[in-house]
Short mmCIF file of C-alpha atoms in Angstrom, two decimals:
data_model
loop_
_atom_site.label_atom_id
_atom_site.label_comp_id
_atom_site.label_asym_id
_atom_site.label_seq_id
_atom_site.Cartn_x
_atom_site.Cartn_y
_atom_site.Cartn_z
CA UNK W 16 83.92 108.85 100.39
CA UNK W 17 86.31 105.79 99.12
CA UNK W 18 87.40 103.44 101.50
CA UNK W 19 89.72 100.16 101.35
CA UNK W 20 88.50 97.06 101.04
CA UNK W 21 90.29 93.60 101.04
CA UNK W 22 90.09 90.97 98.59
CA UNK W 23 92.36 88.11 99.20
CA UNK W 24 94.68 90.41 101.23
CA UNK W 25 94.73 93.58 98.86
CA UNK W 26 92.80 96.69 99.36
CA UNK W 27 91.11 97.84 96.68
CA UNK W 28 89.67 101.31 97.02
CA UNK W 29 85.71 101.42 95.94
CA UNK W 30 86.49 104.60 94.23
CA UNK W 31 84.40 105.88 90.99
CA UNK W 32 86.21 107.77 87.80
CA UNK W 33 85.19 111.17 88.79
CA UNK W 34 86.97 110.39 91.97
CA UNK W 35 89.63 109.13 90.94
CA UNK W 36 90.24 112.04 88.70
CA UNK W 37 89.30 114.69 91.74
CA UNK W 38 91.85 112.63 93.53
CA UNK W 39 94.47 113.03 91.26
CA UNK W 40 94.23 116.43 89.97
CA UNK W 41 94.04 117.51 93.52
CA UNK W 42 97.44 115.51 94.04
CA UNK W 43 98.84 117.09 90.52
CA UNK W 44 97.98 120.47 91.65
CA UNK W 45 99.63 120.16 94.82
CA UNK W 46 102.83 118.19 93.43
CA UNK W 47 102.28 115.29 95.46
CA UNK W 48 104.38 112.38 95.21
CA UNK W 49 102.23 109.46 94.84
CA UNK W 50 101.11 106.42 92.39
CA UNK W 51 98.01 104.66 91.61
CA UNK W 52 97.65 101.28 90.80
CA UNK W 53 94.75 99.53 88.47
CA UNK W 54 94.29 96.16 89.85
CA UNK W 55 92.92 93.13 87.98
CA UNK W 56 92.85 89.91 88.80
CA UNK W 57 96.57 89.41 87.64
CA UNK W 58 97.67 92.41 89.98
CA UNK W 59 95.89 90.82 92.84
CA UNK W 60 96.90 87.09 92.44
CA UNK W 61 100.93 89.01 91.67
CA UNK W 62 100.27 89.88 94.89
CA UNK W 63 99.02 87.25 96.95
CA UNK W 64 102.37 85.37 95.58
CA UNK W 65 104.81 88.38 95.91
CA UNK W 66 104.98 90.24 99.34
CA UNK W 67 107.02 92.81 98.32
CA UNK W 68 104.75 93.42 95.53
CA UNK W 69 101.53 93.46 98.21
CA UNK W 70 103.48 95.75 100.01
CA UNK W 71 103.75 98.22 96.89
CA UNK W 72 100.08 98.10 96.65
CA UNK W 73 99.28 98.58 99.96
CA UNK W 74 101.50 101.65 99.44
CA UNK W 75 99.48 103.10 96.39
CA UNK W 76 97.44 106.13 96.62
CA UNK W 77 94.32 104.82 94.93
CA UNK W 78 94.18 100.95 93.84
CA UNK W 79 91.41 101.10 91.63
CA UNK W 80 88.89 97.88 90.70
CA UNK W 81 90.28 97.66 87.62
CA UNK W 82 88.74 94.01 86.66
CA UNK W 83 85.24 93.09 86.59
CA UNK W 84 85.90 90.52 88.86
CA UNK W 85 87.01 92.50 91.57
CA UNK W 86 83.94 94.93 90.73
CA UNK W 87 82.02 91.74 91.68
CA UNK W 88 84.29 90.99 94.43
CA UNK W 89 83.26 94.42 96.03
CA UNK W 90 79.90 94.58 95.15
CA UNK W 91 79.75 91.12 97.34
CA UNK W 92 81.14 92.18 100.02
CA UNK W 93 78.61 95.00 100.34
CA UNK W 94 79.57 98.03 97.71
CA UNK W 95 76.14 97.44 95.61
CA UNK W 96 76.72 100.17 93.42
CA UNK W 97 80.58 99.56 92.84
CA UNK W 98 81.55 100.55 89.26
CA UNK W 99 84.34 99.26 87.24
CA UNK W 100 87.36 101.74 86.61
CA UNK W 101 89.17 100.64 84.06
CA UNK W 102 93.10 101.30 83.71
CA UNK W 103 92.90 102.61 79.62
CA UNK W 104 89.27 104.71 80.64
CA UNK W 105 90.62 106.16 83.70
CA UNK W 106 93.84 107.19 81.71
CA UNK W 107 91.43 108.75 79.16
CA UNK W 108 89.10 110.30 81.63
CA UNK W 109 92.29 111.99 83.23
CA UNK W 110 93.74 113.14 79.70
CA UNK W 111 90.22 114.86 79.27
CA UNK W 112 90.63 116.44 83.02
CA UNK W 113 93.92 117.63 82.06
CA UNK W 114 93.58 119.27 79.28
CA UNK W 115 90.55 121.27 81.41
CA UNK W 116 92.75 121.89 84.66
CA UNK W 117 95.96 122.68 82.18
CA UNK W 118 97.96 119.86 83.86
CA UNK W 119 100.20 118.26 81.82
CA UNK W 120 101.05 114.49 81.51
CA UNK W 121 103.60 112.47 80.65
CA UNK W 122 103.95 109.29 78.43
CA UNK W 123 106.33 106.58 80.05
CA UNK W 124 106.87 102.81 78.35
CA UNK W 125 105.75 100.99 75.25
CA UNK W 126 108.10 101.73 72.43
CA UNK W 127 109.07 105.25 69.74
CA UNK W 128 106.57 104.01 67.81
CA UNK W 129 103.95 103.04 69.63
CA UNK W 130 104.46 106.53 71.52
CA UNK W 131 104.21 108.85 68.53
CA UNK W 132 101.56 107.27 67.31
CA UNK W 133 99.67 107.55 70.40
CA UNK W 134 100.70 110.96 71.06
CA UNK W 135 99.02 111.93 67.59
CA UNK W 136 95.77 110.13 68.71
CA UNK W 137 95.99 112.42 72.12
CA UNK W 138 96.35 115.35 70.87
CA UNK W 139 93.66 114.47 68.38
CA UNK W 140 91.21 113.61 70.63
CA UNK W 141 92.36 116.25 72.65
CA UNK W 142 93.78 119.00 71.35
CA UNK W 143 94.24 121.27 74.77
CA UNK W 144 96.26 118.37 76.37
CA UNK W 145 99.58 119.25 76.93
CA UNK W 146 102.68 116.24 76.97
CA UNK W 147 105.06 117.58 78.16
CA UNK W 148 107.18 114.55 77.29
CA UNK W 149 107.40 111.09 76.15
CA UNK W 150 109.56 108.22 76.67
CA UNK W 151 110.54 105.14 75.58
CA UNK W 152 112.95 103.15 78.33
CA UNK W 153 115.33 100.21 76.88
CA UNK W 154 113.79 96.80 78.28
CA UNK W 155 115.41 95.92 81.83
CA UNK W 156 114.19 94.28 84.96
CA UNK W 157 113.44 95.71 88.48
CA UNK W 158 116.70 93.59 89.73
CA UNK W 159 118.86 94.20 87.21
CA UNK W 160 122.33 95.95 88.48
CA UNK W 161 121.91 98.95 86.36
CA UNK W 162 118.13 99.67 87.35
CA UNK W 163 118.99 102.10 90.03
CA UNK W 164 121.24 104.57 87.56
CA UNK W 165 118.73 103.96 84.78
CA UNK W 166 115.82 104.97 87.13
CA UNK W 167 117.74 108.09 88.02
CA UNK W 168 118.02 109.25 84.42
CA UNK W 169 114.01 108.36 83.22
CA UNK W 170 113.14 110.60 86.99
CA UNK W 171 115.12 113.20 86.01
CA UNK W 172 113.93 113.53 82.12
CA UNK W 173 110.56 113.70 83.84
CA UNK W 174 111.20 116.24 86.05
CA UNK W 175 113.29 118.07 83.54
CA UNK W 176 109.67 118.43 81.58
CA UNK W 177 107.90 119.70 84.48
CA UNK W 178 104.82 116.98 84.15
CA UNK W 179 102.56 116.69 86.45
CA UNK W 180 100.51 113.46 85.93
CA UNK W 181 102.82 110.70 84.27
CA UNK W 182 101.13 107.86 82.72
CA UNK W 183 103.49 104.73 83.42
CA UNK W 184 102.94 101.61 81.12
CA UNK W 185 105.31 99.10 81.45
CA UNK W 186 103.07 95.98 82.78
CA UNK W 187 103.02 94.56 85.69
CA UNK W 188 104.16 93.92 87.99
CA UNK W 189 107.46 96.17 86.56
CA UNK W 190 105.44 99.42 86.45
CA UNK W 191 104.03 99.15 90.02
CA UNK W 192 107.32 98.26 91.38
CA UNK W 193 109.16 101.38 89.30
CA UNK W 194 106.40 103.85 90.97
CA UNK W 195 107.65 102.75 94.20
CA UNK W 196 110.79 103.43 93.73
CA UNK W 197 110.17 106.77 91.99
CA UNK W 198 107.58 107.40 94.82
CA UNK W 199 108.59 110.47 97.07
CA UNK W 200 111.52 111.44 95.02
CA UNK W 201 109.48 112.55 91.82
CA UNK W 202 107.04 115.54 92.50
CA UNK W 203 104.23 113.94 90.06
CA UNK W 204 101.44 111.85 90.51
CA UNK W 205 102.43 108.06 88.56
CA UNK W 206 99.50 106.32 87.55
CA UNK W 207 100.06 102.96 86.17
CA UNK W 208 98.26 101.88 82.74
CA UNK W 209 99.30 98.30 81.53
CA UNK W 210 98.42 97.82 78.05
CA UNK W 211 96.55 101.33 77.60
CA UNK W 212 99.50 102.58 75.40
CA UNK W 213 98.99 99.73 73.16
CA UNK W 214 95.11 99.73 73.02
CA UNK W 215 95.29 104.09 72.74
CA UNK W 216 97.71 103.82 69.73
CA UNK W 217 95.88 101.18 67.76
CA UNK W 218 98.71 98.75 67.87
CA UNK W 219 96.53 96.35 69.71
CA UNK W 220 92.57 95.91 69.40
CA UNK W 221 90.25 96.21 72.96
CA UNK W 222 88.40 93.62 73.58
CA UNK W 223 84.49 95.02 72.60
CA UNK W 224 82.82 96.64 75.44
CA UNK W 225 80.25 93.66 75.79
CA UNK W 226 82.65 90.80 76.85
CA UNK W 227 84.04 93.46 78.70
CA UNK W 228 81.02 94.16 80.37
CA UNK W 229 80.12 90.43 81.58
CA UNK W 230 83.70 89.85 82.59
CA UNK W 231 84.81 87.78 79.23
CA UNK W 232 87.76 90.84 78.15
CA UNK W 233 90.40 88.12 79.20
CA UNK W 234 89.35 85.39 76.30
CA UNK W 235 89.58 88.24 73.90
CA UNK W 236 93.19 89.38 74.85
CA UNK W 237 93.85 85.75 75.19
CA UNK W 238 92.84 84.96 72.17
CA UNK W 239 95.15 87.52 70.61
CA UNK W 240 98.47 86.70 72.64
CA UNK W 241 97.94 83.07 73.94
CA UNK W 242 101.97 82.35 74.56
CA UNK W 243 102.06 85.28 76.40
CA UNK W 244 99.32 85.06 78.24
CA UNK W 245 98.46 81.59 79.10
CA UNK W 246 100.06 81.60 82.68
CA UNK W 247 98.52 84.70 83.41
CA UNK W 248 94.44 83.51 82.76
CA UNK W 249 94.70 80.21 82.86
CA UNK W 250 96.48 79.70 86.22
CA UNK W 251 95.95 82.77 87.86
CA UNK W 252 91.65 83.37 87.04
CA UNK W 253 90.85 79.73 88.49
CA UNK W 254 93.33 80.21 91.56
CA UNK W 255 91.61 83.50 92.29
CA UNK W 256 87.92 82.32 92.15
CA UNK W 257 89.28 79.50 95.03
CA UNK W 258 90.38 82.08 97.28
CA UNK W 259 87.81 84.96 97.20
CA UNK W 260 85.13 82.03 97.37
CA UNK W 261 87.01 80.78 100.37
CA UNK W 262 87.63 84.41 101.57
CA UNK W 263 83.91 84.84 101.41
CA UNK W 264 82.74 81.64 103.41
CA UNK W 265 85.05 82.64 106.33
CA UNK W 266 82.88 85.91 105.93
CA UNK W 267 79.81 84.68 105.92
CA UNK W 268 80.95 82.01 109.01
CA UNK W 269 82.03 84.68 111.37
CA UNK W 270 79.08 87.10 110.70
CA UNK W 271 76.43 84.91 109.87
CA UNK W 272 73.46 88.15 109.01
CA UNK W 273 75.51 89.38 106.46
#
């Protein structure tokens, strides 16, 4: 059995793949209206900055540890065995449970090309999955003017296609914030994937599994997008290590045996 737990003042559920996938097929087959976030360190420090953007989170089905960091974060604070779950595997893992449970998805973000291509490496991979659509929105922001009347026209495409898992990928914090507003007036379960689309279609390279593995995957993507991505690592990663070390003294102060 998940449960929440905080770090730095966002729950993050100590969930596992296979649950995550129960989870969702469960919701898919009962065309639930709900979203699931895949929090790394970015989404968490977005968060700490943004309370709107908390509140989204807080709002989320299933936020999953999507970071090694807050795998360790957990694993700290008691969840020993706490396993990563990875935004691009989990999307994977659910593609794989979908084409089983004949549920089928939907492809939201990135751009035409990036979302034939990675259609073709789907069905490829596998070949009982059924997308029911794809989609590639125009670039706007959450406050532009026209974002309610745009965000009318994706929901309705989607539900037009009958989907019942929709894979959102439009980086955060844009994609969490667009499941909330979809939330409980699209009957499909929005699970958001960052850069999956990217990685998925071979336009950009994953960072290999062992940096991955000891918590190193942001110097690779770094490394590949530095003007992009400069604010994100190196403001954010230092500014997180402060506060889940201080988070973690105030633990260890007010409950001294653990």
């Amino acid at each position: 059995m998940s449960q929440r737990i905080s770090i730095i003042d966002v729950g993050i559920d100590t969930t596992s793949y296979v649950d995550t996938c129960d989870r969702i097929t469960l919701l898919a087959q009962q065309n639930q209206s709900s979203y699931i976030v895949a929090a790394n360190v970015h989404v968490v420090m977005t968060a700490y900055w943004n309370h709107s953007y908390r509140q989204v989170l807080a709002n989320a089905e299933i936020v999953t540890p999507d970071g090694m960091p807050l795998v360790w974060g957990l694993r700290s604070l008691g969840v020993k065995d706490q396993q990563r779950v990875y935004g691009p595997d989990l999307m994977l893992a659910l593609c794989d449970r979908a084409a089983q449970e004949n549920i089928s998805i939907y492809l939201f973000g990135a751009t035409v090309e990036t979302l034939n291509k990675l259609e073709q490496n789907l069905k490829s991979r596998f070949p009982d999955l059924a997308i029911a659509g794809k989609h590639a929105p125009p670039y706007f922001e959450i406050n532009d003017p026209n974002f309610e009347s745009q965000l009318t026209e994706d929901m309705q495409l989607i539900a037009k296609s009958g989907a019942k898992v929709v894979f959102i990928a439009l980086g955060c914090p844009k994609q969490e914030f667009w499941m909330s507003h979809a939330h409980h007036h699209l009957d499909a379960v929005m699970v958001g994937v960052g850069a999956a689309f990217d990685f998925h279609s071979g336009k950009i390279s994953q960072a290999p599994r062992w940096m991955m593995a000891i918590g190193l995957e942001w110097l690779y993507r770094f490394s590949q997008e530095p003007a992009r991505l400069w604010q994100r690592y190196l403001i954010n990663n230092p500014c997180f290590v402060i506060l889940f070390c201080l988070q973690h003294l105030r633990r260890i102060f007010q409950d001294p045996k653990r």
